[in-house]
Amino acid sequence: MNKNSIAIAVAIGALGFIIGLWFLGSAIKNRNKSENTISVTGLGTKQFTSDLITWSGSFSKNNMDLKSAYDELALDRKVINDYLISKGIKQNEIVFSSVDIQKQFRSYNDSNGNYVQGEFSGYNLTQKVSIESKEVGKIENLSRNITEIINRGIEFTSSSPSYFYTKLATVKQEMIAGATKDAKERAEKIAENSGSSLGSLKKATMGVIQITAPNSNEDYSYGGTFNTSSKEKEASITIKLEYEVN
């Protein structure tokens, strides 16, 4: 190898060494820059009162003859409908489900303890009535005094009301704003205490909304909790912010 070739090889090696040092320095600089960040989590909460209620109940009839059972159920349905109307419930808020028909059999255990399905004992017909209304107080009172229907000789089973809120999107926006403000204030305080200042926002991550009864010990869930048993509700959401620090 002549002198010119040796000189070129040395020059190329030196150039490669310099470029390698530049990349290493750049990587170290970027690594230090990425590590010079603050991650904080802010919380936004809001308490509100439900403005929508749903309630349902079921009633049934038993008879050996299917048509007779259906006719008797229809009479009960009219009594229930008229009763609800008399309590100020609008007709378009009352929904009756389709009739569920079940055949019943007398069953027993034989001398060996084996289950035996015996002879046919009649038809059991069940129907459900449900109400959805924004008149929360009225439906609450109705659900508490449903024994008036039972006193009329109707086999009626009432469920507990469920409570909802129709302006949840607005509540969520307010909580997000509150959680973001809370997180930023935390980040500013941390930076101030360390003699630094906040730089640009690098990343923001929002948690799921959790809706529980106020002052309850309900557990939060990964996919979000939505309490429907309490008229009064408390919603919360978290926002995680990551800032650069100057």
C-alpha atoms as one frame of an Amber mdcrd trajectory, in Angstrom:
protein
   0.000   0.000   0.000   1.463   3.368  -1.046   1.645   6.471   1.064  -1.431
   8.085  -0.569  -3.586   5.040   0.215  -2.383   5.010   3.809  -3.185   8.723
   4.164  -6.688   8.252   2.753  -7.356   5.309   5.083  -6.175   7.308   8.099
  -8.356  10.265   7.062 -11.408   8.053   6.648 -10.799   6.427  10.041 -10.419
   9.809  11.728 -13.577  11.087  10.078 -15.493   8.013  11.229 -14.184   8.476
  14.768 -15.333  12.125  14.786 -18.783  11.216  13.439 -19.087   8.474  16.075
 -18.260  10.946  18.828 -20.896  13.347  17.468 -23.584  10.668  17.493 -22.595
   9.597  21.013 -22.713  13.161  22.274 -26.068  13.725  20.604 -27.488  10.544
  22.158 -26.268  11.542  25.613 -27.711  15.022  25.157 -31.079  13.664  24.035
 -31.101  11.120  26.845 -30.453  13.778  29.442 -33.088  15.951  27.845 -35.698
  13.158  27.991 -34.818  12.460  31.612 -35.178  16.133  32.555 -38.955  15.940
  32.811 -41.720  16.089  35.421 -44.689  13.703  35.423 -47.670  14.658  37.586
 -51.237  13.437  38.000 -54.125  15.818  38.596 -57.602  15.004  39.906 -60.900
  16.543  38.833 -64.120  15.881  40.789 -67.737  16.969  40.531 -70.848  16.251
  42.593 -74.276  16.347  40.984 -77.854  15.135  41.356 -79.381  12.655  38.913
 -81.996  14.078  36.537 -83.286  10.817  35.044 -84.804   7.789  36.770 -85.852
   4.356  35.582 -88.031   1.936  37.521 -89.593  -1.422  36.726 -91.755  -4.119
  38.234 -93.177  -7.455  37.155 -96.491  -9.233  37.645 -97.627 -12.769  36.888
-100.567 -15.149  36.645-100.851 -18.930  36.921-103.536 -21.065  35.292-103.940
 -24.524  33.817-105.430 -22.955  30.704-103.125 -20.700  28.686-105.846 -18.388
  27.350-107.354 -17.949  30.799-103.920 -17.099  32.221-103.378 -14.550  29.447
-106.811 -12.957  29.954-106.201 -12.655  33.696-102.791 -11.090  33.053-104.382
  -8.603  30.653-106.822  -7.523  33.372-103.933  -6.958  35.806-102.068  -5.001
  33.131-105.006  -2.628  32.724-105.310  -2.127  36.482-101.571  -1.342  36.701
-101.683   1.012  33.724-104.715   2.892  35.095-103.052   3.129  38.507 -99.870
   4.635  37.039-101.866   7.143  34.999-103.776   8.144  38.151-100.425   8.904
  39.798 -99.513  11.393  37.089 -97.358   9.108  34.943 -97.594   9.912  31.231
 -98.803   7.100  28.974 -95.744   7.392  26.713 -93.488   6.799  29.747 -95.120
   3.421  30.524 -93.680   0.434  28.663 -94.994  -3.114  28.997 -92.704  -5.908
  27.838 -93.798  -8.979  25.910 -95.355 -11.778  27.959 -93.018 -14.537  29.142
 -94.743 -17.946  29.167 -93.377 -20.861  31.185 -94.835 -24.349  31.528 -94.766
 -25.658  35.089 -94.457 -29.237  36.270 -94.748 -30.842  39.674 -91.333 -32.263
  40.499 -90.082 -34.460  43.309 -87.179 -36.680  44.376 -87.779 -40.421  44.281
 -86.743 -42.899  46.968 -83.229 -42.956  45.527 -82.920 -39.172  45.686 -83.218
 -38.728  41.917 -84.997 -35.663  40.547 -88.231 -36.537  38.750 -90.258 -34.112
  36.651 -93.894 -34.958  37.230 -97.144 -33.997  35.618 -97.965 -30.638  34.059
 -99.253 -28.184  36.705-100.149 -25.133  34.614 -98.806 -22.062  32.858 -96.960
 -19.191  34.497 -97.211 -15.920  32.590 -95.044 -12.947  33.573 -94.919  -9.415
  32.220 -92.704  -6.458  33.077 -93.646  -2.788  33.235 -90.969  -0.094  33.162
 -90.911   3.696  33.399 -88.250   6.206  32.377 -88.823   9.776  33.496 -87.118
  13.055  34.347 -89.574  13.551  37.218 -87.263  11.830  39.657 -89.162  12.623
  42.854 -92.484  11.429  41.473 -91.123   8.045  40.371 -89.278   7.641  43.682
 -92.536   8.069  45.582 -94.297   5.687  43.233 -91.695   2.962  43.776 -92.004
   3.315  47.560 -95.800   3.082  47.586 -96.267   0.273  45.093 -97.988  -1.822
  47.792-101.156  -0.060  46.646-101.055  -2.311  43.579-100.489  -5.408  45.697
-103.465  -4.462  47.847-105.590  -4.691  44.713-104.871  -8.417  44.529-102.079
  -8.267  41.962 -98.942 -10.350  42.442 -96.454  -7.536  41.794 -92.693  -7.409
  42.395 -91.008  -4.001  42.365 -87.332  -3.371  41.637 -85.180  -0.557  43.016
 -84.988   2.617  40.885 -81.882   3.377  38.837 -80.563   6.940  38.582 -78.779
   8.601  35.663 -77.562  12.030  34.580 -78.207  13.337  31.076 -75.570  16.123
  31.128 -72.629  13.838  31.833 -70.660  15.134  28.828 -70.639  18.645  30.313
 -69.596  17.306  33.723 -66.757  15.370  32.086 -65.434  18.484  30.349 -65.475
  20.419  33.627 -63.619  17.610  35.409 -60.987  17.368  32.675 -60.372  21.113
  32.944 -60.124  20.843  36.739 -57.794  17.831  36.605 -55.540  19.534  34.038
 -55.302  22.692  36.157 -54.557  20.601  39.257 -51.791  18.679  37.474 -50.175
  21.831  36.068 -50.176  23.534  39.467 -48.489  20.466  40.974 -45.855  20.465
  38.224 -45.173  24.195  38.681 -44.726  23.702  42.421 -42.290  20.831  41.919
 -40.268  22.814  39.386 -40.239  25.878  41.643 -38.994  23.874  44.621 -36.172
  22.458  42.523 -35.115  25.874  41.201 -36.344  25.162  37.675 -39.218  26.221
  35.447 -41.689  24.285  33.351 -41.026  23.853  29.676 -43.400  22.591  27.030
 -45.991  19.884  27.613 -44.740  16.606  26.171 -47.592  14.217  26.899 -51.086
  14.125  28.414 -52.936  10.942  29.405 -56.535  10.862  30.609 -57.894   8.222
  32.972 -61.402   6.744  32.923 -64.347   8.420  34.594 -65.440   6.970  37.931
 -68.971   7.702  39.206 -69.819   6.672  42.755 -72.143   7.660  45.567 -70.688
  10.557  47.632 -68.662   9.516  50.684 -68.961   5.842  49.734 -66.326   3.118
  49.818 -67.076   1.879  46.309 -64.065   0.465  44.501 -62.810   2.073  41.302
 -62.503  -0.251  38.340 -60.038  -0.321  35.437 -62.818   0.260  32.925 -64.609
   2.891  35.006 -67.326   2.704  37.656 -70.881   3.918  37.043 -73.127   3.946
  40.101 -76.870   3.832  39.295 -78.277   3.108  42.759 -77.667   6.571  44.271
 -79.523   9.739  43.242 -76.620  11.867  44.479 -73.401  11.125  42.638 -69.743
  12.072  42.671 -67.642  11.786  39.533 -63.859  11.891  39.300 -61.224  11.648
  36.601 -57.420  11.838  36.516 -55.107  13.514  34.011 -51.399  12.652  33.820
 -49.182  15.403  32.359 -45.506  15.193  31.439 -43.555  18.466  31.137 -40.043
  19.324  30.073 -38.071  21.192  32.749 -35.874  24.199  31.962
